[in-house]
Coordinates of C-alpha atoms and ligand atoms in Angstrom, one line a residue:
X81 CA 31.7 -3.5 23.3
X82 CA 32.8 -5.8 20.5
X83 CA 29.4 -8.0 20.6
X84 CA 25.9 -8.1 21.7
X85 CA 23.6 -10.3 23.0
X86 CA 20.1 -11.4 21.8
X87 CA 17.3 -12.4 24.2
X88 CA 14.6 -14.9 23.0
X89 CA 11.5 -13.1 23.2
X90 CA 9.6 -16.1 24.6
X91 CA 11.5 -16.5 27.7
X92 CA 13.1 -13.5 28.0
X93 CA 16.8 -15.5 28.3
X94 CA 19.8 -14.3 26.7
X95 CA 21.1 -17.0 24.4
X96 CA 23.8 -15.9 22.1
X97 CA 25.9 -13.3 21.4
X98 CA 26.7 -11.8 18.2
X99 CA 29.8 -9.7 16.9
X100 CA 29.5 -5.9 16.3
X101 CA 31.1 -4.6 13.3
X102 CA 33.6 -1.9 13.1
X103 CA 34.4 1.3 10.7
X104 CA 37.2 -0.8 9.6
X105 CA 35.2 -4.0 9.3
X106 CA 32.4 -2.3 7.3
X107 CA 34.9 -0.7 4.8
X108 CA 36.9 -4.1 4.2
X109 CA 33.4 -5.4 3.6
X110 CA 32.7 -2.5 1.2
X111 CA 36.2 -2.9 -0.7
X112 CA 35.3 -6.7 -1.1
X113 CA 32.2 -6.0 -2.4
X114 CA 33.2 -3.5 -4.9
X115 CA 35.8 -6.4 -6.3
X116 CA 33.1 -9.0 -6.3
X117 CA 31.1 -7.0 -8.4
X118 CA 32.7 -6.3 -11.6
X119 CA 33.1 -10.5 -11.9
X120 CA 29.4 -10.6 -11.5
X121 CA 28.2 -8.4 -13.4
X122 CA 30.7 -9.2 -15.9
X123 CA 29.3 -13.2 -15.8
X124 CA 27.1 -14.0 -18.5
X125 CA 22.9 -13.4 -17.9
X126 CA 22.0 -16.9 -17.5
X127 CA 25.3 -17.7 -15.1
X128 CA 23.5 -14.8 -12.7
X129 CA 20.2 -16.4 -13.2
X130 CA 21.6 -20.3 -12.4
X131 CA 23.5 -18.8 -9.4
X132 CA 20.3 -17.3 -8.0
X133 CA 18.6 -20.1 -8.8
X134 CA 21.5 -22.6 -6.7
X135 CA 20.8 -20.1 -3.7
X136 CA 16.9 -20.7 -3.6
X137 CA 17.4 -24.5 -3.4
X138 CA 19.9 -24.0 -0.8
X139 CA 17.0 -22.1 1.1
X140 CA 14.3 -24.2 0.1
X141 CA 16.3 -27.2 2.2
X142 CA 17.2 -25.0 4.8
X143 CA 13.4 -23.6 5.6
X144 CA 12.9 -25.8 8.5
X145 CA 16.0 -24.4 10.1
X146 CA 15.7 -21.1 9.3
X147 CA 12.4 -21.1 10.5
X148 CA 13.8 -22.3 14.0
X149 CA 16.2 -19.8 14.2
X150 CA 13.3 -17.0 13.4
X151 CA 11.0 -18.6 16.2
X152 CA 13.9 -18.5 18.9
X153 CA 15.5 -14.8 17.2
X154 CA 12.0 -12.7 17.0
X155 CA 9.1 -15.3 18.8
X156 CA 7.7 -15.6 15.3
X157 CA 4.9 -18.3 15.0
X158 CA 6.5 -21.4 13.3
X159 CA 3.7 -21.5 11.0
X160 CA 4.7 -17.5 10.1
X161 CA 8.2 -18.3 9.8
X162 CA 8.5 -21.4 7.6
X163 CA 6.2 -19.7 5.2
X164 CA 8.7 -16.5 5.6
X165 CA 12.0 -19.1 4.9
X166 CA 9.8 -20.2 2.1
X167 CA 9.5 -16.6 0.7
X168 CA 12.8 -16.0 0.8
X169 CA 13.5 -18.8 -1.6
X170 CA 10.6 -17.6 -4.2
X171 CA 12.1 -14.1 -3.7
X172 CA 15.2 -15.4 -5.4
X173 CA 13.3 -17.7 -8.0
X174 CA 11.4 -14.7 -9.6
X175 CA 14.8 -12.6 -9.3
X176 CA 16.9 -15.3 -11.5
X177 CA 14.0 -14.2 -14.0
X178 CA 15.5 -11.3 -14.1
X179 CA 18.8 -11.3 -16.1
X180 CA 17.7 -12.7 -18.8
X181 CA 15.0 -10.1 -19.3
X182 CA 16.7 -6.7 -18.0
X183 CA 16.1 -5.7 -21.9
X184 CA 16.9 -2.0 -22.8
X185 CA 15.3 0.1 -26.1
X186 CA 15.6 1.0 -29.2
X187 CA 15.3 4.2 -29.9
X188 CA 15.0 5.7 -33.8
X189 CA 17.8 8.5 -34.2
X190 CA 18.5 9.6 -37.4
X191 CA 22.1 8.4 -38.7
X192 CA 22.7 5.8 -36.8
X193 CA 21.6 3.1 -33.5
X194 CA 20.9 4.7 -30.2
X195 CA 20.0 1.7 -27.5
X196 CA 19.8 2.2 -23.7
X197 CA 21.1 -0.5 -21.0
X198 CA 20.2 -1.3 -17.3
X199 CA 23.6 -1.1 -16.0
X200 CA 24.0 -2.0 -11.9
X201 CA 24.8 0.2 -9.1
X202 CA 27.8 -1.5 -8.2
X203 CA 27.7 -1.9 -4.7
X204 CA 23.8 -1.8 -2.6
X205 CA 23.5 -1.3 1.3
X206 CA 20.4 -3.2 2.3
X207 CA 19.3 -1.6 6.4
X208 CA 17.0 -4.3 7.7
X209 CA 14.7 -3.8 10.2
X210 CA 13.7 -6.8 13.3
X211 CA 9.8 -7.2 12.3
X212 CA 10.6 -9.7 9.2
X213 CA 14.2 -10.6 9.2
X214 CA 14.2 -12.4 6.8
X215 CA 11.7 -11.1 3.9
X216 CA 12.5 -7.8 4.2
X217 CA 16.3 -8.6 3.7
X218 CA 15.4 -10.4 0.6
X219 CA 12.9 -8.2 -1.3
X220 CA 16.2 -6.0 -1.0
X221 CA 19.0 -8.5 -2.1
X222 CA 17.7 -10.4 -4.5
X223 CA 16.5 -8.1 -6.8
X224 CA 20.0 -6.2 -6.2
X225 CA 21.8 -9.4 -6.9
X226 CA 19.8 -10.6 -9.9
X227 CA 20.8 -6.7 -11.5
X228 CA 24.4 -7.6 -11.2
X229 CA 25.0 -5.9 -8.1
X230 CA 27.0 -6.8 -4.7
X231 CA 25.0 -6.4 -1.7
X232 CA 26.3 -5.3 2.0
X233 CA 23.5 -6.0 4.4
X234 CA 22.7 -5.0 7.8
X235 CA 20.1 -6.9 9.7
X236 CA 18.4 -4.9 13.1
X237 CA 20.9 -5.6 16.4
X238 CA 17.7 -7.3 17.5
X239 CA 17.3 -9.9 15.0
X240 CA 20.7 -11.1 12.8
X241 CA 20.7 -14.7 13.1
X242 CA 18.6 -15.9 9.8
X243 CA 20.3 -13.0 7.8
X244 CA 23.7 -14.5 8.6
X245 CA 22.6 -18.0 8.1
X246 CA 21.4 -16.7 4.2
X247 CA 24.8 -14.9 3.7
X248 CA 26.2 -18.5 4.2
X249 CA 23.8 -20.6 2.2
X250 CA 24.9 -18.1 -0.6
X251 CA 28.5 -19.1 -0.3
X252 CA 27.5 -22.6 0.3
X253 CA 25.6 -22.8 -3.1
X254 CA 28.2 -20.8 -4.7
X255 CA 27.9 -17.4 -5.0
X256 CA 31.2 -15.7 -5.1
X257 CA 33.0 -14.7 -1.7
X258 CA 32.3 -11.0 -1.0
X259 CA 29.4 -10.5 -3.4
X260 CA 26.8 -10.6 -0.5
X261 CA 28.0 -9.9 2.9
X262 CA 26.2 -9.7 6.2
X263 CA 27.5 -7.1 8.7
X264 CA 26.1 -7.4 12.4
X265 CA 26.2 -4.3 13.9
X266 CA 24.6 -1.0 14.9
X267 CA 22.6 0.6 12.8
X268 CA 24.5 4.5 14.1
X269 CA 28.0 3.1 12.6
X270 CA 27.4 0.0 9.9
X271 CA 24.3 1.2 9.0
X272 CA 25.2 5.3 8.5
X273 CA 28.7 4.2 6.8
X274 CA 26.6 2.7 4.0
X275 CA 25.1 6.5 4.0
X276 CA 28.6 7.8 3.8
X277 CA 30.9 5.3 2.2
X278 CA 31.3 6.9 -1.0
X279 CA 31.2 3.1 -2.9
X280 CA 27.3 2.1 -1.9
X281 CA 25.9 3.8 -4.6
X282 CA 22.5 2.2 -3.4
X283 CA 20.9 2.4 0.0
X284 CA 17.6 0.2 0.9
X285 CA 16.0 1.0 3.9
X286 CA 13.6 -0.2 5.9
X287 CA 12.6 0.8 9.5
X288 CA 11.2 4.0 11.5
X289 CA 10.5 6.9 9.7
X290 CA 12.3 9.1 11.7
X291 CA 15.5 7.1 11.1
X292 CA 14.4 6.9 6.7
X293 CA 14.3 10.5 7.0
X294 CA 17.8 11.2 8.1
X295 CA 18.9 8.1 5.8
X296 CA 17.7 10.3 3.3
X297 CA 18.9 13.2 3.9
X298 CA 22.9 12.1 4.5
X299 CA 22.4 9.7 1.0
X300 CA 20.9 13.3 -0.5
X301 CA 24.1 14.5 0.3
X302 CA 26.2 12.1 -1.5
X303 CA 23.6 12.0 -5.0
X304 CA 22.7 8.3 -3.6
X305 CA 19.4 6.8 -4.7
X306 CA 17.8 5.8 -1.8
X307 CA 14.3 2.9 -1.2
X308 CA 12.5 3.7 1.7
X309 CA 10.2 1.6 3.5
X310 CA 8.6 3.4 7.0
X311 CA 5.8 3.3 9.2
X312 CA 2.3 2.6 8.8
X313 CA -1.3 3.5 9.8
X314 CA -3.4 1.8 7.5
X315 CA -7.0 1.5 7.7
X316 CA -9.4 -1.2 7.0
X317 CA -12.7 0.6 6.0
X318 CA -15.8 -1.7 6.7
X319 CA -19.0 -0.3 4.9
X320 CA -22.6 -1.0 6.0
X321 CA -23.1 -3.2 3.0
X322 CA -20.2 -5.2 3.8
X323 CA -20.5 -8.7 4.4
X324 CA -20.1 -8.3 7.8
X325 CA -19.5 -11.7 9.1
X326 CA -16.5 -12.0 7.2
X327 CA -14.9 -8.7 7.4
X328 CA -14.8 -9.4 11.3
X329 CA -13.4 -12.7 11.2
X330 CA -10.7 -11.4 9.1
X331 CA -9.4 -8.2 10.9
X332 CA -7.5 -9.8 14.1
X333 CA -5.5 -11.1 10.9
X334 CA -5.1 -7.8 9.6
X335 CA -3.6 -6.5 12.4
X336 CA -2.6 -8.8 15.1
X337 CA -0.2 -11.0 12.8
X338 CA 3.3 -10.6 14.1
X339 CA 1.8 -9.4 17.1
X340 CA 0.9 -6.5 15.6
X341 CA 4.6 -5.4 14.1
X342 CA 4.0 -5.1 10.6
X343 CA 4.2 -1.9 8.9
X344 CA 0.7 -3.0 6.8
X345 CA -0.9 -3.3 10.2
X346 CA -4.6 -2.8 9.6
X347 CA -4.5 -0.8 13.1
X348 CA -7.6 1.5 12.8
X349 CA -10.7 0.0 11.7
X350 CA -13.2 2.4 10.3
X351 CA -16.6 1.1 10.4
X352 CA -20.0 2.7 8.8
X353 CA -22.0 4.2 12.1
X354 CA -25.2 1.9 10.8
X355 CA -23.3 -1.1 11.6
X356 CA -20.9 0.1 14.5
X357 CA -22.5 -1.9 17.3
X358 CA -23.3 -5.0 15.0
X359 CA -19.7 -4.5 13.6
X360 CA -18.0 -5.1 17.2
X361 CA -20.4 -7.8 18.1
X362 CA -18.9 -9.5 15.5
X363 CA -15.3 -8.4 16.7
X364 CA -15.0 -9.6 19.5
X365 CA -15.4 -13.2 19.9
X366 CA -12.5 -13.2 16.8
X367 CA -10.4 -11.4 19.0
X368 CA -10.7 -13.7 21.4
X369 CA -10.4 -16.6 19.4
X370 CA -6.6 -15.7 18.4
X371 CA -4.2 -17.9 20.0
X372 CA -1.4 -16.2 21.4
X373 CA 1.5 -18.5 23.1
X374 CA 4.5 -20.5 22.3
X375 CA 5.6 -19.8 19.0
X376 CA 7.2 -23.3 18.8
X377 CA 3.3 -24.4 18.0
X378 CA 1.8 -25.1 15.1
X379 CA -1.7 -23.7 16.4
X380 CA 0.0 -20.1 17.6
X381 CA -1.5 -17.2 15.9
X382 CA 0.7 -15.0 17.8
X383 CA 3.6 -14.7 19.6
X384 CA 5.8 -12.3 22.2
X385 CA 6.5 -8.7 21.6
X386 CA 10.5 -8.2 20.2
X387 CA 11.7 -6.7 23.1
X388 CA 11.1 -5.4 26.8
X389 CA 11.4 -1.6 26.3
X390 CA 8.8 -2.2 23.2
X391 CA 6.5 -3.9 24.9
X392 CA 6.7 -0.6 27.2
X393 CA 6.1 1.8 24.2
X394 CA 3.0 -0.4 22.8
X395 CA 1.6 -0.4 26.5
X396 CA 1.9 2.7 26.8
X397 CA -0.7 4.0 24.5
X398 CA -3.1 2.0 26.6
X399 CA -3.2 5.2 28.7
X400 CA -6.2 6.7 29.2
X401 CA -7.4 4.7 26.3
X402 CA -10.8 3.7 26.2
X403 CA -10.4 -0.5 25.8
X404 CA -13.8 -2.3 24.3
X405 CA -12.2 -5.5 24.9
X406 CA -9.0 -7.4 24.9
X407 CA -8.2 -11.3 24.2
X408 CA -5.6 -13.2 26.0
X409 CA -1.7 -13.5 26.6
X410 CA 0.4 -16.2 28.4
X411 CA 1.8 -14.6 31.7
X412 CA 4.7 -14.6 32.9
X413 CA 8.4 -14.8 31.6
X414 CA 8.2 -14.0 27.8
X415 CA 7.7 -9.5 26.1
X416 CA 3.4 -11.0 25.7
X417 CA 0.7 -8.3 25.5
X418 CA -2.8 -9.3 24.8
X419 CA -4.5 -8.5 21.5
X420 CA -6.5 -5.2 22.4
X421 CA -9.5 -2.9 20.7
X422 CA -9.8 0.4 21.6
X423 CA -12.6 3.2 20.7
X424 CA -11.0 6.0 19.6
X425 CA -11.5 9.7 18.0
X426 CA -9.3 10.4 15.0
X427 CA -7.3 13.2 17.0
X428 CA -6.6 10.8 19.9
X429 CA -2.5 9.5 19.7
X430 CA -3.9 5.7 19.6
X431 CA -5.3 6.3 15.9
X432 CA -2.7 8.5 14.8
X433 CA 0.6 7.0 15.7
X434 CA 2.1 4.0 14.5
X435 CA 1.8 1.7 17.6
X436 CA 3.7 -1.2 15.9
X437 CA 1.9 -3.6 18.5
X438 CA -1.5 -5.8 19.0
X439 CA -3.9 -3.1 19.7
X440 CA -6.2 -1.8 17.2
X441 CA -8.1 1.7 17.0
X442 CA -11.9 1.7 15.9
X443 CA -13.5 4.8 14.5
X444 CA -17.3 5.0 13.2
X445 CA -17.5 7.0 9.8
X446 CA -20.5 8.4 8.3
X447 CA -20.8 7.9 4.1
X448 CA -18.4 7.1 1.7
X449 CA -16.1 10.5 1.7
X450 CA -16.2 10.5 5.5
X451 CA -14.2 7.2 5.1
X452 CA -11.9 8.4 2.7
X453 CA -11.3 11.5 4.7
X454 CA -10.7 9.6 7.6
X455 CA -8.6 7.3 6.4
X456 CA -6.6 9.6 4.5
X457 CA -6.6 11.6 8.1
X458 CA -2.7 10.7 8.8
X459 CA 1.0 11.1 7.6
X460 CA 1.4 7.5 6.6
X461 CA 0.1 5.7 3.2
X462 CA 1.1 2.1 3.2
X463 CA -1.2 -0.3 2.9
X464 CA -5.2 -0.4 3.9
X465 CA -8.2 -2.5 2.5
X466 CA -11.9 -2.1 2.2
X467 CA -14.8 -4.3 2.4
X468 CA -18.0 -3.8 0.8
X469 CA -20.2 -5.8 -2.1
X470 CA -21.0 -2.5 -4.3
X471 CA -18.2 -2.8 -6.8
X472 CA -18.7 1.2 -8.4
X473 CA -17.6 1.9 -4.2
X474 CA -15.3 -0.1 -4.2
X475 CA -13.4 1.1 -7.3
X476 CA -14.0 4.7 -6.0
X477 CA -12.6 4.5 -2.5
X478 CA -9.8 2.1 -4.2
X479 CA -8.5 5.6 -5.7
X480 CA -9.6 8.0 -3.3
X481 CA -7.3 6.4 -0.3
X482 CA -3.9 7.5 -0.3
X483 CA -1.8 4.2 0.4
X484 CA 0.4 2.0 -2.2
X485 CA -1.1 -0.9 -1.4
X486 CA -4.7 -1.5 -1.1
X487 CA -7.0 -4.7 -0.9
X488 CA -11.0 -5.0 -1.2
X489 CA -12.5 -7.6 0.8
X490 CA -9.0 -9.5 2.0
X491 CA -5.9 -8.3 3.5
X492 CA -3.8 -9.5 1.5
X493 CA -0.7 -7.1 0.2
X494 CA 2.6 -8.6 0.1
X495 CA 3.2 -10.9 -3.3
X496 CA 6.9 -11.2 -4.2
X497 CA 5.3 -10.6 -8.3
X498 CA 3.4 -7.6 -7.2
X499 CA 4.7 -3.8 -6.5
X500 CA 4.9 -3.4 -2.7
X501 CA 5.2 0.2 -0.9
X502 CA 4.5 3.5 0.8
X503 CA 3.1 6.8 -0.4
X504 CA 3.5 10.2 2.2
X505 CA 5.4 9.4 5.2
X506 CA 5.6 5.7 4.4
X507 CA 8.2 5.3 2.3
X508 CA 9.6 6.0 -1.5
X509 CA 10.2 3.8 -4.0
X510 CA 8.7 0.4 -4.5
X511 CA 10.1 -3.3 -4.0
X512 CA 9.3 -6.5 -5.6
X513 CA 6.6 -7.5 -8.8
X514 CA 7.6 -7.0 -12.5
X515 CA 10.2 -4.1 -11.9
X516 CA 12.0 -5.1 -8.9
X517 CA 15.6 -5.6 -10.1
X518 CA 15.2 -2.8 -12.8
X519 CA 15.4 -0.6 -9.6
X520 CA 18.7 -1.7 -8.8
X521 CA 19.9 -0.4 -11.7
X522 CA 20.7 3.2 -13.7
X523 CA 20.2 3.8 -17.5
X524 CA 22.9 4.0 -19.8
X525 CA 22.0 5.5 -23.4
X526 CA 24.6 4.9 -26.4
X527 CA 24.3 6.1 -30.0
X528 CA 26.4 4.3 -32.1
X529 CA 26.8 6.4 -35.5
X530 CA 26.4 4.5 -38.9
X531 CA 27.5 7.2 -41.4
X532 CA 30.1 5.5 -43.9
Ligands
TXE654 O1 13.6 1.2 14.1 P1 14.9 1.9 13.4 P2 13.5 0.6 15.5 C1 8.9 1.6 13.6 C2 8.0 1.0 14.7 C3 9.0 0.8 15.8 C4 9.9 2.0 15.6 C5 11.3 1.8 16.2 O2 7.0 1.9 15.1 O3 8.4 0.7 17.0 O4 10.0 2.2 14.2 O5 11.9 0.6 15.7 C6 19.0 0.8 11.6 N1 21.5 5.0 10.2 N2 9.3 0.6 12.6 O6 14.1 1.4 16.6 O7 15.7 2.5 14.5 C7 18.7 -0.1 12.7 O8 20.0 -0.7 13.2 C8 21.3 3.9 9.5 C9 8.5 0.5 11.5 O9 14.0 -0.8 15.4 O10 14.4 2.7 12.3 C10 17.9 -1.2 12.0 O11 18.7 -2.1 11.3 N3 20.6 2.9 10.0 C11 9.1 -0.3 10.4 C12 17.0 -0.3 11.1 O12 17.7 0.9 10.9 C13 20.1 3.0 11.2 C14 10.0 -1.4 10.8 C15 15.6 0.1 11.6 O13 15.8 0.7 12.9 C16 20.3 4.2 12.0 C17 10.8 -1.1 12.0 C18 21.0 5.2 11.4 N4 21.2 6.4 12.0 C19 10.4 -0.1 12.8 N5 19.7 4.0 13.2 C20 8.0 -0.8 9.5 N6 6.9 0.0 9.5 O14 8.1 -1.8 8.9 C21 19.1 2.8 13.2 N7 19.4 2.2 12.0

């Protein structure tokens, strides 16, 4: 097959077809790259930085198109996907920061001047996964760019459309041809020859971490750094002393957005057993309240499922699950599933798997290390929060829960200006905040002698 097809979540209807790369395809892409590289990186720091800049303006006019193209590609909520385009275009504005201040040291050695430089890669393979096209592609090749890097990239079968739409508003504002190419394609051929193509000296990938694993492993055997981004299972720890009110209204939020596909999915919700009943009270008229139809509308909350056979997997860990209460779903033509809240035990598969769906595992915890235990209790440490008003708690389970990214009283996690990643089976390496491109790039140390 030389193409495939995408299917709008929303309807269900196939509506374009996209072509699927080759080995030959992916290594002309590759030798490109490697060419448009040493002109970039040879280009003066500011030249980089104004050339990142152009891109983000050609973004920021396109937001209302990409965002289309996002709401038809992956049933995204319009509201969701403009602020997404948006991102995309701040993404690049704090990367053109970056040239300019990739400084190097000093370092006293006797007889003479020893300095160290952040020299690129050379050539970065970004894997991109279908939950957020868009984002996730650029917290990968912006950073990469603004190091002096080329970037290959390779957005999910699933979703390609606003990738390949960015790789042309690069050339449109001016970026040179071949320094960041998008390959459509599978992730077995395009995706595993920037494993084994000897000139990616960088891989970045985000996705399943059964697939990170084996990225790993084939970019071990080629001495490749390697970024990983995997699953989650995060927790959202409510305490007794909580305010309650709010830490209810908030957690459809926390894990519903995207329909639930969002590897900082808040999907168990550990609540302090003096509050448990009171707690999902409080739930469930928020779960009810959270719109999910047509993503087309600016009142959506949430839209379809990605795809047919997921909506399959998510449903079925509904089995023999014991469901408190569900909200709504439009029926009909369209991958919907309604939001869902299920009482669980912390050995039952619903709170220990990543579900990557709208259904959300409550637990009931006893004190303060019977949360941490519990929420510590899995393989993955991405994201979580925690909600209480006794700050000496809130400092304390802060450190005590595994997870790179953690948030008291708000969900919030993602921040292009603040680190963003996985501890255990969730990923290594960090993207984005003050040290994003310096990742893209490998230390140099020269001594320069000054003995006459
Ligand atoms: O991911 P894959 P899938 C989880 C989530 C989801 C499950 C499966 O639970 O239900 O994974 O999703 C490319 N070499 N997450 O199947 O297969 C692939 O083409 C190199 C969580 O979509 O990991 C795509 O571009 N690349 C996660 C990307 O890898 C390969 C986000 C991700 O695909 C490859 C996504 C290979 N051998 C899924 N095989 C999160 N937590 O954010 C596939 N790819």
């Amino acid at each position: 097959m030389t193409s495939f097809t995408l299917i709008d979540p929303t309807t269900g209807q196939a509506f374009r077809d996209v072509p699927r790369a080759t080995l030959d395809d992916v290594d002309a892409a590759i030798a490109r790259a490697v060419d448009a590289q040493r002109g970039w990186a040879a280009l003066a720091p500011v030249a980089r930085a104004d050339a990142l800049r152009a891109f983000a303006r050609a973004v920021e006019d396109h937001v209302d198109e990409l965002a289309a193209l996002e709401v038809q590609n992956s049933g995204h909520p319009i509201g969701s996907a403009r602020w997404e385009a948006s991102h995309v275009a701040q993404v690049l504005n704090f990367s053109a920061g970056a040239p300019e201040r990739l400084s190097g040291q000093q370092i006293p050695v006797a007889g003479g001047l020893d300095v160290t430089f952040h020299e690129p890669y050379g050539v970065v393979g970004i894997i991109v996964p279908w939950n957020f096209p868009m984002t996730i592609a650029s917290w990968g090749f912006a950073p990469a760019l603004a190091a002096g890097n080329a970037v290959v990239l390779k957005p999910a079968e699933l979703t390609p459309l606003t990738a390949v739409r960015l790789g042309e508003l690069a050339l449109e504002a001016g970026l040179p041809a071949g320094l960041f190419q998008v390959i459509t394609g599978s992730g077995s051929l395009v995706g595993q020859r920037f494993v084994t193509h000897p000139d990616v000296r960088k891989v970045v990938f985000t996705g399943s971490t059964e697939v990170g694993v084996e990225v790993a492993a084939g970019c071990a055997r080629g001495l490749k750094p390697v970024t990983l981004e995997l699953g989650g299972k995060s927790a959202n720890i409510v305490f007794a002393d909580a305010d309650l009110e709010k830490a209810a209204a908030a957690a459809p939020g926390a894990v519903f957005d995207n329909a639930g596909q969002d590897c900082c999915a808040r999907s168990r919700i550990l609540v302090q057993r003096s509050v448990y009943d009171r707690f999902l009270e409080l739930l469930e008229p928020a779960v009810t309240a959270w719109r999910v139809g047509d993503p087309s509308r600016d009142d959506t909350d949430m839209g379809p499922l990605i795809s047919s056979a997921h909506r399959d997997t998510v449903a079925s860990f509904l089995d023999g699950a014991d469901i408190a209460f569900r909200g709504s779903a439009p029926d009909g033509d369209g991958w919907w599933f309604a939001p869902t809240v299920v009482l669980a035990q912390p050995e039952d598969r619903i709170a220990r798997e990543e579900v990557f769906g709208p259904v959300v595992a409550v637990m009931p915890f006893d004190d303060e290390a019977d949360a941490i235990r519990l929420a510590n209790d899995t393989i993955y440490g991405l994201a979580g929060s925690l909600w209480t008003e006794n700050l000496g708690r809130a400092v304390r389970v802060a450190r005590g829960v595994k997870s790179g990214v953690l948030s008291v009283n708000s969900h919030a996690s993602v921040r292009y200006w603040t680190p963003f990643g996985g501890m255990k089976a969730s990923g290594l390496g960090r993207e984005l905040g003050p040290d994003a491109a310096e990742h893209f790039t490998e230390t140099k140390n020269v001594f320069f002698a000054t003995d006459a």
